[in-house]
Short mmCIF file of C-alpha atoms in Angstrom, two decimals:
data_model
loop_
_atom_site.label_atom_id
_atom_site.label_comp_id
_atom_site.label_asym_id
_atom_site.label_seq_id
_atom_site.Cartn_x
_atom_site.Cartn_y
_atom_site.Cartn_z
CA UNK H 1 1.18 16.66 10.95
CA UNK H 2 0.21 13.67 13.16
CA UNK H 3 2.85 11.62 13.00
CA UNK H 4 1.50 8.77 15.22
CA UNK H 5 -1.07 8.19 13.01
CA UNK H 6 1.00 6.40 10.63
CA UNK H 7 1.41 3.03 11.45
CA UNK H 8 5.02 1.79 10.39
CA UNK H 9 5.77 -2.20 9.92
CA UNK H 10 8.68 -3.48 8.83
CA UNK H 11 8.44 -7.25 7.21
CA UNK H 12 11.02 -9.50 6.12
CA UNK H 13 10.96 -13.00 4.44
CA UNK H 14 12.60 -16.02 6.47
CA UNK H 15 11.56 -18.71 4.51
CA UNK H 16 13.38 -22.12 3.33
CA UNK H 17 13.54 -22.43 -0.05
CA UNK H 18 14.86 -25.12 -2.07
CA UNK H 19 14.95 -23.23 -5.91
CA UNK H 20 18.12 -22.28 -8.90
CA UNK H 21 18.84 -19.58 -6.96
CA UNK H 22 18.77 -20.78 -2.97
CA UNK H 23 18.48 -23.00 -1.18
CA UNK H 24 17.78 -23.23 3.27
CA UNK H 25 17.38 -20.83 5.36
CA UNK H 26 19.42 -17.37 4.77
CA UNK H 27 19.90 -17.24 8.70
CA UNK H 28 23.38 -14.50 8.22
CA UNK H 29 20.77 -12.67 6.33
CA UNK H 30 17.94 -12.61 9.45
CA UNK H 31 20.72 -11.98 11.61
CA UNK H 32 21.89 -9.27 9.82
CA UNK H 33 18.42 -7.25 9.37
CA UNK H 34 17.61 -8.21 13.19
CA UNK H 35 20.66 -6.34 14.30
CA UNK H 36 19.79 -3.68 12.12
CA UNK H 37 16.32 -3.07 12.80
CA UNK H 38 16.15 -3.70 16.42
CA UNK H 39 19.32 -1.30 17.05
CA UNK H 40 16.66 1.39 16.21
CA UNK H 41 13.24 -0.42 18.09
CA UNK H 42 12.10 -1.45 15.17
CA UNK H 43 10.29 -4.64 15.25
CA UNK H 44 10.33 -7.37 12.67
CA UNK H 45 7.58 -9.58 11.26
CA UNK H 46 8.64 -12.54 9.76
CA UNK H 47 7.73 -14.71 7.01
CA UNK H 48 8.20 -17.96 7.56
CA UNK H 49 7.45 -21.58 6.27
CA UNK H 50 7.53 -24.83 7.95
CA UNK H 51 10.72 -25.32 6.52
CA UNK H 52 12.48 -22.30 8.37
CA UNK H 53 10.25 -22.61 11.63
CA UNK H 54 12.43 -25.18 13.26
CA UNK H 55 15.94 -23.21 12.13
CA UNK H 56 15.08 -19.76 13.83
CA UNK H 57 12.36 -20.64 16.35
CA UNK H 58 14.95 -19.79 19.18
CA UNK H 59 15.67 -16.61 17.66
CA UNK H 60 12.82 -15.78 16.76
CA UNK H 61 10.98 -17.00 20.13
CA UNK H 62 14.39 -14.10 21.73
CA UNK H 63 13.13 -11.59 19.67
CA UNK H 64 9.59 -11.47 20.37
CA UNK H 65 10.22 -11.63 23.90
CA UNK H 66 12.85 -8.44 23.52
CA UNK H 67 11.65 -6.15 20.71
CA UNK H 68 7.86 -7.52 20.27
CA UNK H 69 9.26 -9.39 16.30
CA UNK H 70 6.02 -11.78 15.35
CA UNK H 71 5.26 -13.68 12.47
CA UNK H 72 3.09 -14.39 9.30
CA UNK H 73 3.17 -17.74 7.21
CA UNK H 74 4.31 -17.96 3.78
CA UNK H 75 1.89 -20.36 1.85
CA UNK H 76 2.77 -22.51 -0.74
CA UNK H 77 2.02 -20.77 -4.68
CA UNK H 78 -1.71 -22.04 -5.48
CA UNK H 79 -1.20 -23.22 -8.62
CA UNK H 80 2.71 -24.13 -8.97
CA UNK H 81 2.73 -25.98 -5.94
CA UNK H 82 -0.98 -26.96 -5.27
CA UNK H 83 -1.97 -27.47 -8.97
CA UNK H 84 -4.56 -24.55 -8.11
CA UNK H 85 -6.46 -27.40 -5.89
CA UNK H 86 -8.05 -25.42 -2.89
CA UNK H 87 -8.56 -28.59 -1.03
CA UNK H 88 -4.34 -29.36 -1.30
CA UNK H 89 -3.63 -25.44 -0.64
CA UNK H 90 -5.47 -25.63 2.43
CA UNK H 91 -4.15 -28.68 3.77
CA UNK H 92 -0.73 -26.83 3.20
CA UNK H 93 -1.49 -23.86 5.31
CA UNK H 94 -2.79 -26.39 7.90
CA UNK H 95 0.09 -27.69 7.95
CA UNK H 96 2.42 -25.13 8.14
CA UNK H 97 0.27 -23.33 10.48
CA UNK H 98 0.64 -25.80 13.39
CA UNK H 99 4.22 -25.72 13.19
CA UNK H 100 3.67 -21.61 13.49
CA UNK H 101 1.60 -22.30 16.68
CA UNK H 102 3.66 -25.11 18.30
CA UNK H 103 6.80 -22.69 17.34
CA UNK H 104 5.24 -19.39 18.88
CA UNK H 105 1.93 -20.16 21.22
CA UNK H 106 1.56 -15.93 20.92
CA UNK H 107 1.03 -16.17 17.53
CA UNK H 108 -2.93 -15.08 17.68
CA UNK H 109 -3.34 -13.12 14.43
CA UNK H 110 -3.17 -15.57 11.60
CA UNK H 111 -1.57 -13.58 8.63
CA UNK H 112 -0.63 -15.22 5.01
CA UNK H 113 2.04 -14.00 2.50
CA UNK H 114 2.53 -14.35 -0.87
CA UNK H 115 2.16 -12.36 -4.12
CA UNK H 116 0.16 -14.63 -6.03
CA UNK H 117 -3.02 -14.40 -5.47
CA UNK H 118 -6.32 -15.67 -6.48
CA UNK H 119 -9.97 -16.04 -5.35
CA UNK H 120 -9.53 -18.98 -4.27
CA UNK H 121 -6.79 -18.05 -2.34
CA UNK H 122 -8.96 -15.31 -0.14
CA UNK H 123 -11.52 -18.22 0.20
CA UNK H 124 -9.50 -20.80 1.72
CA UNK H 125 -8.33 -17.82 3.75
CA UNK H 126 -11.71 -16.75 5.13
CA UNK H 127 -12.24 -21.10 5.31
CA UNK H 128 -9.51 -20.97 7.81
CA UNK H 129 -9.62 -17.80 10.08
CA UNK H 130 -7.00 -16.05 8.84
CA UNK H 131 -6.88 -12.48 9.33
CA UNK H 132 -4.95 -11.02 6.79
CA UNK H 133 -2.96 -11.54 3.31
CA UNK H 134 0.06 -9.73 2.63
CA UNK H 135 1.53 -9.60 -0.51
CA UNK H 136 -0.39 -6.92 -2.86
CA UNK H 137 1.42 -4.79 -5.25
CA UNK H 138 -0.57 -1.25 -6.26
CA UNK H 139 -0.13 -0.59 -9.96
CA UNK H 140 2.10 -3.88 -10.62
CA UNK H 141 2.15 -5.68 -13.62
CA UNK H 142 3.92 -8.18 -14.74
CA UNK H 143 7.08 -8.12 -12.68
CA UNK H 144 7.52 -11.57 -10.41
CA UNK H 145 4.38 -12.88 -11.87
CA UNK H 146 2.53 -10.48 -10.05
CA UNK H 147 -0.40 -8.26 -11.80
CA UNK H 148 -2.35 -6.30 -9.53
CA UNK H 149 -2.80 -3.02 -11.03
CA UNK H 150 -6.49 -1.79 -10.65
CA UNK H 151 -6.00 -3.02 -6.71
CA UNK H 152 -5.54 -0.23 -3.50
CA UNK H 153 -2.51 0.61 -2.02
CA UNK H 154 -2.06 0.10 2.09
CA UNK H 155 -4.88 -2.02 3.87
CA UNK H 156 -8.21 -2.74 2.98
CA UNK H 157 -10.64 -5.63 3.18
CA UNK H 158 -10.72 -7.93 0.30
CA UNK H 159 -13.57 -9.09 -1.58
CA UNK H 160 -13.52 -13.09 -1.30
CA UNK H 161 -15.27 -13.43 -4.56
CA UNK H 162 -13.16 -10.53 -6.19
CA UNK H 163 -9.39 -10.69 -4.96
CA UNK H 164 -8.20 -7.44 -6.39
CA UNK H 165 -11.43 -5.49 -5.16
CA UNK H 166 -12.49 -4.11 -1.58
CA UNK H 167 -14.91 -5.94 0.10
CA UNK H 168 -18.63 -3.79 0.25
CA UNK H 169 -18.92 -4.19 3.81
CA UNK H 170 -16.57 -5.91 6.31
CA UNK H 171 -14.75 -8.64 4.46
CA UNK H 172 -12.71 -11.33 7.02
CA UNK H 173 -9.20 -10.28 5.34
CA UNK H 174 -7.62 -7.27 5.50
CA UNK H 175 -5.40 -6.96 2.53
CA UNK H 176 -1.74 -5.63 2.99
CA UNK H 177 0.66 -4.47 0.68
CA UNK H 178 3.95 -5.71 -0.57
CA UNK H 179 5.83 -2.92 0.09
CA UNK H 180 5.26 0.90 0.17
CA UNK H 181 5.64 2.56 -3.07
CA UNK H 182 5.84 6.29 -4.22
CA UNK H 183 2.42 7.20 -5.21
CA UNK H 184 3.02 10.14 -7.01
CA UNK H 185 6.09 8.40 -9.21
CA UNK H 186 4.43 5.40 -9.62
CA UNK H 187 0.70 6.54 -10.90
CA UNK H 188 2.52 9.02 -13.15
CA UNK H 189 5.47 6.70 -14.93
CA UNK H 190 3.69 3.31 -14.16
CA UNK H 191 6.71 1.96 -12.56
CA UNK H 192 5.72 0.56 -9.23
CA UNK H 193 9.26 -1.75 -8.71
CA UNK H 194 11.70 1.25 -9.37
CA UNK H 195 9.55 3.91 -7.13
CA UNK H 196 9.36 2.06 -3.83
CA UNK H 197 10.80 0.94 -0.62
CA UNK H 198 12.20 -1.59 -1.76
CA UNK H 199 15.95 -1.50 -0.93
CA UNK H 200 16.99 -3.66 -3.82
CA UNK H 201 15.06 -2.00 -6.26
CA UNK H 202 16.48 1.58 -5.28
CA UNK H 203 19.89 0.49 -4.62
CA UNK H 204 19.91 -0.68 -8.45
CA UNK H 205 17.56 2.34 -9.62
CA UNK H 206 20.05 4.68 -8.80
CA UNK H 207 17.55 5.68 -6.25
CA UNK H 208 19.50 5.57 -2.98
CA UNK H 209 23.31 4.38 -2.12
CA UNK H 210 24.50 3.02 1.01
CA UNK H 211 25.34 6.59 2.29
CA UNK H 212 22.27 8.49 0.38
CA UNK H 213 18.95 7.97 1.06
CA UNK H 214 17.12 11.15 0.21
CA UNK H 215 15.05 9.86 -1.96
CA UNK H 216 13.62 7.72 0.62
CA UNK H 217 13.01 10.59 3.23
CA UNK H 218 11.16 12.59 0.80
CA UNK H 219 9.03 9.77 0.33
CA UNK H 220 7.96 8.73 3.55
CA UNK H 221 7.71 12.45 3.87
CA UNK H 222 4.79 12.78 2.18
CA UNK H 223 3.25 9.58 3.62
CA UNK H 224 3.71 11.81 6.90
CA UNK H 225 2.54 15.02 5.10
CA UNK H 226 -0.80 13.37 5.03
CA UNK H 227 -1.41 12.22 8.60
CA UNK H 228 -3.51 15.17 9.62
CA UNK H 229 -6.50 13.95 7.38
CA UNK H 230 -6.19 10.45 7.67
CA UNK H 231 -7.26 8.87 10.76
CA UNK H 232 -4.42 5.94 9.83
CA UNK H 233 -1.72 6.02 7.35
CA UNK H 234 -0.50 3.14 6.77
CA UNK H 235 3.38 2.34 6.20
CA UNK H 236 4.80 -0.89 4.70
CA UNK H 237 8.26 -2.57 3.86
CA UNK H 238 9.86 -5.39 3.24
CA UNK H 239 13.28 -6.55 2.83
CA UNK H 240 14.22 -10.36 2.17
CA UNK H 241 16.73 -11.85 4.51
CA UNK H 242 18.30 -13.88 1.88
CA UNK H 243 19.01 -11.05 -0.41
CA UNK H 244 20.39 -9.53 2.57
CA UNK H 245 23.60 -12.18 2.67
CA UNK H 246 25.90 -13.25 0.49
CA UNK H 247 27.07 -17.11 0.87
CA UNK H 248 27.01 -20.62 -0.52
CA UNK H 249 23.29 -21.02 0.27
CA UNK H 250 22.26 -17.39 -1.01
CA UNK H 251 24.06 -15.10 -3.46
CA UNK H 252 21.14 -13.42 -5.15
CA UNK H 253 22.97 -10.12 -5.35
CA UNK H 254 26.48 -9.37 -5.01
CA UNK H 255 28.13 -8.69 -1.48
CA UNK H 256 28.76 -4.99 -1.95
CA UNK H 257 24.82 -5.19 -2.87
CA UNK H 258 23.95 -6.78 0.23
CA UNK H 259 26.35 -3.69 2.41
CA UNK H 260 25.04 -0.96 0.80
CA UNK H 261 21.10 -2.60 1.48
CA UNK H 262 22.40 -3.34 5.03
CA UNK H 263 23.49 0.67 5.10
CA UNK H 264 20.61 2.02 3.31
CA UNK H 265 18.50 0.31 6.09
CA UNK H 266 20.38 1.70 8.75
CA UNK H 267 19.74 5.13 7.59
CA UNK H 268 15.96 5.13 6.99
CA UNK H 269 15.53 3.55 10.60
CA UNK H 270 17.12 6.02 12.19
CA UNK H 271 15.36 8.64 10.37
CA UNK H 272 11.92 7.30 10.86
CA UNK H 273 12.41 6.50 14.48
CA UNK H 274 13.00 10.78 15.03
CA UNK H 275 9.73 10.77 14.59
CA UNK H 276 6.94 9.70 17.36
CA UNK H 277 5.05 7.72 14.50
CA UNK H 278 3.24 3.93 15.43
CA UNK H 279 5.69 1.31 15.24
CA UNK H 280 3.73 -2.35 14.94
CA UNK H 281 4.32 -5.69 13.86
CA UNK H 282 2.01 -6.49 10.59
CA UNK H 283 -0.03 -8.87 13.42
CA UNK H 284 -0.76 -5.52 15.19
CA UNK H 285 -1.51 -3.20 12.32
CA UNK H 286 -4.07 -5.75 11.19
CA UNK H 287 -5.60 -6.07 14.74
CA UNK H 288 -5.49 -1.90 14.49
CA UNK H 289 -7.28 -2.07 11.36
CA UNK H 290 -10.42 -4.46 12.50
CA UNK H 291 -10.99 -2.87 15.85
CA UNK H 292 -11.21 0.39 14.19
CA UNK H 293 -12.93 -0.06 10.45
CA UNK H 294 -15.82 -1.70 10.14
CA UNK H 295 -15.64 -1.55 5.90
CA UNK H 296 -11.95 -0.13 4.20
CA UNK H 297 -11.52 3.17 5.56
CA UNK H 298 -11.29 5.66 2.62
CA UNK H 299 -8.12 7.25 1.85
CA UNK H 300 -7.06 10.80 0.79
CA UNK H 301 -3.72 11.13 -0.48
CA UNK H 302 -2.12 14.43 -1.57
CA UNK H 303 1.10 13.37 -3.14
CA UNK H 304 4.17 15.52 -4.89
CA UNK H 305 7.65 14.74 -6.54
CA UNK H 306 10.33 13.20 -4.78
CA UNK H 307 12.58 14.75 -6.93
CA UNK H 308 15.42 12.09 -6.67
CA UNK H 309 15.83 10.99 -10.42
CA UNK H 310 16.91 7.07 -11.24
CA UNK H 311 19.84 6.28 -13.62
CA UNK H 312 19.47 5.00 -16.98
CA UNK H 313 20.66 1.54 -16.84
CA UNK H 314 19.42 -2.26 -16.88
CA UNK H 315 17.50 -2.50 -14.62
CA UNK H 316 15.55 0.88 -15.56
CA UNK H 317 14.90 -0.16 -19.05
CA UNK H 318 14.03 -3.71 -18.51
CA UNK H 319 10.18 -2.64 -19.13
CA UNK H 320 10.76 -0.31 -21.93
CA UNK H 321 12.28 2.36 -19.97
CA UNK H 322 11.07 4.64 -16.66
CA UNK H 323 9.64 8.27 -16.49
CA UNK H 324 11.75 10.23 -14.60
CA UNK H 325 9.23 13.29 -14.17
CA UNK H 326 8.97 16.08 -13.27
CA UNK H 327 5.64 14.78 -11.71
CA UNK H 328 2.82 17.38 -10.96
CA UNK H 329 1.42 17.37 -7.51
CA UNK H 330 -1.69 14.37 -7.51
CA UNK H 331 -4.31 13.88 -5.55
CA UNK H 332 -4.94 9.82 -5.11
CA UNK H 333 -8.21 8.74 -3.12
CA UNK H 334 -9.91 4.94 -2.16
CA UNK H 335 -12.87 3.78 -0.90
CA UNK H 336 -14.60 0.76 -1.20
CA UNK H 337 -16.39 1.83 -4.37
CA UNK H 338 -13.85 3.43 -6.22
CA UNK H 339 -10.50 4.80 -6.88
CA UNK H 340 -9.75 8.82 -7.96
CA UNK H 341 -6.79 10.89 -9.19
CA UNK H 342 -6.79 14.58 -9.56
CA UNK H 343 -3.59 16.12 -11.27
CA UNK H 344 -3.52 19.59 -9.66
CA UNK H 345 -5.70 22.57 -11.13
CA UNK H 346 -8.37 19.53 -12.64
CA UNK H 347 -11.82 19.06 -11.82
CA UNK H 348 -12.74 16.35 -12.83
CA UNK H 349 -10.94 12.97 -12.16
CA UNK H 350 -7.52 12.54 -14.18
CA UNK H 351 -8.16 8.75 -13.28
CA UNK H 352 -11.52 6.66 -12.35
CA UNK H 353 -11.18 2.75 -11.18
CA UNK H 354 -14.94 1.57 -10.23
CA UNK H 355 -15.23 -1.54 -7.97
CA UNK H 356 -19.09 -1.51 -8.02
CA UNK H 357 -20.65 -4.31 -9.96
CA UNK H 358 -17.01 -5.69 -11.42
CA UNK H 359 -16.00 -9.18 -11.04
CA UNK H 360 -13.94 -10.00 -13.88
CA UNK H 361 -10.23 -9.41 -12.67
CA UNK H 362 -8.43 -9.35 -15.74
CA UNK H 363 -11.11 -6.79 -17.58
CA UNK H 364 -12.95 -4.85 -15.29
CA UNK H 365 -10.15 -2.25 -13.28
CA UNK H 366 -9.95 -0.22 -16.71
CA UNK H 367 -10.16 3.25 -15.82
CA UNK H 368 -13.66 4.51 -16.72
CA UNK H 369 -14.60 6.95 -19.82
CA UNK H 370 -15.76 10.08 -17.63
CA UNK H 371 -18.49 12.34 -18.02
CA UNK H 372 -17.62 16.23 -19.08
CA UNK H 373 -17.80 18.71 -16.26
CA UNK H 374 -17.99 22.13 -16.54
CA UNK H 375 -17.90 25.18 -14.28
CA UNK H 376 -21.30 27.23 -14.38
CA UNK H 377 -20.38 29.50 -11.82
CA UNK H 378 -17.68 31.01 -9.99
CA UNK H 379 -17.41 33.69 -7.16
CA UNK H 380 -14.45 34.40 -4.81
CA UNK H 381 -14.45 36.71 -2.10
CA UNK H 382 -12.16 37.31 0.65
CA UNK H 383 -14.60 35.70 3.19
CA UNK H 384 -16.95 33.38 0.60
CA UNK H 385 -16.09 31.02 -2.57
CA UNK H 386 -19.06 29.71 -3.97
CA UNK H 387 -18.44 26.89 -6.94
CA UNK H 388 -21.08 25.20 -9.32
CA UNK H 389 -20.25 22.14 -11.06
CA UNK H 390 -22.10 20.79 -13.89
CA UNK H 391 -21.63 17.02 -14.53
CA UNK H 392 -23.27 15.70 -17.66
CA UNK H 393 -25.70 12.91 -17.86
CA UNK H 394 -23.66 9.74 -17.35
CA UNK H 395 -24.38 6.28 -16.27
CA UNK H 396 -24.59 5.11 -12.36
CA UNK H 397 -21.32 5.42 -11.20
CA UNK H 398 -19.24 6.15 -7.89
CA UNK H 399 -17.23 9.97 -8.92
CA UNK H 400 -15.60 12.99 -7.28
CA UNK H 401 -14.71 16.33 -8.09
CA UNK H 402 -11.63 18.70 -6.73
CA UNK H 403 -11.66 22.17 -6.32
CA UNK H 404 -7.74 23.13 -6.21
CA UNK H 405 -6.73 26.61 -4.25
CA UNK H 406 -5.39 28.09 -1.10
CA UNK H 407 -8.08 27.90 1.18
CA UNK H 408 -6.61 27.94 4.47
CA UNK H 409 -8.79 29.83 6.90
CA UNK H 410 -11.92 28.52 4.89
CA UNK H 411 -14.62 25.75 5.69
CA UNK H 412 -17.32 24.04 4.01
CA UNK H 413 -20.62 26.26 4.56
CA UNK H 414 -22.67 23.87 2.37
CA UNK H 415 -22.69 21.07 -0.48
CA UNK H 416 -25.24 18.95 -2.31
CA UNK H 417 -26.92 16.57 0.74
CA UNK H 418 -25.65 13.60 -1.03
CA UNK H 419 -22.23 14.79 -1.36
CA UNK H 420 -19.08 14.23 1.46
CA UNK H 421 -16.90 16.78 1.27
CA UNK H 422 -13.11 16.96 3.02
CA UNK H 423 -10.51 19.89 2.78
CA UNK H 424 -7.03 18.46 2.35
CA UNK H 425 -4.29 20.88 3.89
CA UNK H 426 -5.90 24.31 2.85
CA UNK H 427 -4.62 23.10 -0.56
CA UNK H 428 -7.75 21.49 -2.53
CA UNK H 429 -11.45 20.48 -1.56
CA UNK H 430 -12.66 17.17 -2.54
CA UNK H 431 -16.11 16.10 -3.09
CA UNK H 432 -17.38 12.56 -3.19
CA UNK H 433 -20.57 11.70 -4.93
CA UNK H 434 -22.17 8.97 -7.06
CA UNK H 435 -23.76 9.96 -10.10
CA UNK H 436 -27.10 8.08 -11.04
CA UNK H 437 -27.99 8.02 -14.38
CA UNK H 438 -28.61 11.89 -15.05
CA UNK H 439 -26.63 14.80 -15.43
CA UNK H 440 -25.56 16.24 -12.11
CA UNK H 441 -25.35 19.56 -10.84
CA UNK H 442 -23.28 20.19 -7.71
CA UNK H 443 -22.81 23.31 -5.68
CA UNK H 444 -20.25 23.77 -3.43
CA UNK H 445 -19.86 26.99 -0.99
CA UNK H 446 -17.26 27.37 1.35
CA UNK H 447 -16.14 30.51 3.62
CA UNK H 448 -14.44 31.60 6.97
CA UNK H 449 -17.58 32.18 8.93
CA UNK H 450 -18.68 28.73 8.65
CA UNK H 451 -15.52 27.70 10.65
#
């Protein structure tokens, strides 16, 4: 492994809010996950609002000047707040923006969060500098109001015209997820909220307890499994400081809810920070990501059960229910183009999401009908595996194929010219291809000599 090539950023919101269920600032609650994160180095980003600004600017200012904490700005929702007027969101952000700058003059890095988001949302972005947009939720739908299944997980650049689609070249916003999620739970049972890092979530999944976070070890885990073929891995929470108190202004969840989050935290920092991985504010992991990509940098995931199973209650069934595995060992891959999954001993793709020529958001991340593949010819020697793939005719599409076996010790001696092809732990070789129109055929050879 490689473990400082995963970049690990905490975030946590610190906005005022004035709604049913809270209203002010939860300052106990960004007290409380200060103390707990920086007791382990971890630094904080915060999401704030004008509101909040003037409340824990002192802190805040403390903080940044102590453990490196920084900040992103939580805009107003574009249609419930701005009546989905571009000219009135902007203003907003304007706005609140100032008060960021006036607030912290080392704010640089302009960074917006929310969950809903829209096209016009990434334009007024781009409009205004901004650098980044956290709040996307891989495989979500529904829950909060938020649907953005069909989108990548980690960072990417967004497409202005297309919010839930990588940009083709080098877009001006660098997309950032919510929160982390289990990829191999959450493409298999399609239950993004109860497989994540969310402590919340877990805590009422069943997931972790104040004293038990395994399941959240094995997880980030296998985020660090795959550090040695990424050249950046990129590693996400969130917790909300005013689910993480329990007083007049905020009672969201009950207070032993709010301990065992407080103790679940605890754990997992301490755990992570054994490791010599990249700890970075979300400011710096989008400054990371534009000095070093100049379009989304693909992403090869090799992803297994966690193992940890979550109860059968509420909160598990509020969606009809959650899969609770056993989930086979996936391969998940993004690029600009497209988005694979390979179930282990498959060929062909299990899953297919095209972004190339798409541009209606609610339609057009389907998966794709796939071509058949079959295997011509096959030949394994100690020293020499040679592989031919036959795809059928098909129409112009981005596609990849996995060859799954031990193949530590081998290399790739030769492919198709037009075809990338990247070994993934001695466990699988994937190739990446586009198909044009015509049936395909695709020859891979690999051996120990060509190392």
């Amino acid at each position: 492994m490689k473990p400082e090539n995963l970049i690990y950023t905490f975030v946590s919101y610190a906005s005022h809010y004035d709604t049913p269920w809270g209203k002010g600032t939860a300052v106990e609650g960004v007290d409380r996950t200060a103390a707990i994160a920086h007791k382990h180095g971890v630094p904080v980003t915060w999401i704030v609002n004008g509101g909040s600004v003037p409340v824990l600017a002192g802190r805040i200012r403390e903080w940044h000047d102590r453990y490196g904490d920084d900040v992103i700005l939580q805009t107003p929702f574009f249609i419930e707040d701005c009546g989905a007027s571009k000219e009135k969101f902007k203003q907003a952000l304007e706005r609140d923006w100032r008060i960021v700058e006036e607030a912290f003059p080392w704010a640089r890095t302009k960074i917006a969060a929310r969950g809903k988001i829209y096209n016009e949302v990434i334009e007024a972005l781009e409009e205004l500098d901004f650098q980044g947009m956290w709040g996307y939720c891989w495989e979500q739908v529904w829950w909060d109001g938020i649907t953005h299944k069909g989108v990548p997980w980690g960072s990417w650049y967004v497409d202005g015209s297309r919010f839930k689609a990588p940009h083709p070249g080098r877009g001006k916003i660098v997309a950032c997820e919510w929160t982390a999620r289990d990829l191999n739970a959450t493409y298999h049972s399609g239950s993004p909220v109860v497989y994540s890092t969310d402590p919340n979530d877990v805590l009422r999944a069943g997931l972790c307890a104040a004293d038990n976070i395994d399941y959240w070890k094995n997880l980030f885990d296998d985020y660090l499994y795959n550090t040695d073929h990424n050249e950046r891995v990129y590693f996400l929470q969130q917790q909300e400081a005013h689910e993480m108190e329990f007083t007049e202004r905020f009672s969201v969840f009950p207070a032993a809810d709010v301990e065992a989050c407080a103790g679940m935290l605890d754990l997992f920092f301490a755990y992570i920070s054994g490791y010599p991985i990249t700890l970075a504010t979300l400011p710096k992991a989008v400054e990371l990501y534009r000095e070093r990509n100049e379009a989304t940098a693909p992403a090869y995931m090799l992803t297994h059960d966690t193992k940890v199973r979550p109860k059968t209650n509420e909160y598990t069934l509020t969606l009809g229910g959650t899969g609770v595995g056993p989930w086979p060992t996936t391969f998940l891959y993004y690029d600009r183009e497209c988005q694979l999954a390979f179930v282990e001993g498959e060929c062909r793709p299990h899953r297919l999401l095209s972004y190339v020529g798409k541009g209606n958001m609610a339609d057009d991340f389907r998966e794709e009908r796939l071509p058949p593949v079959f295997v011509r010819e096959f030949e394994r020697a100690e020293e020499r595996i040679r592989i031919v793939f036959d795809v059928g005719q098909w129409k112009p599409i981005p596609y990849g194929l996995v060859y799954w076996e031990d193949l530590a010790g081998y290399a790739v001696e030769s492919c198709a010219e037009d075809a990338e092809v990247k070994l993934i732990k001695g466990r699988l070789a994937f190739i990446r291809f586009d198909l044009a129109g015509e049936a395909r055929r695709i020859e891979l050879i690999l051996s120990k000599d060509a190392i």
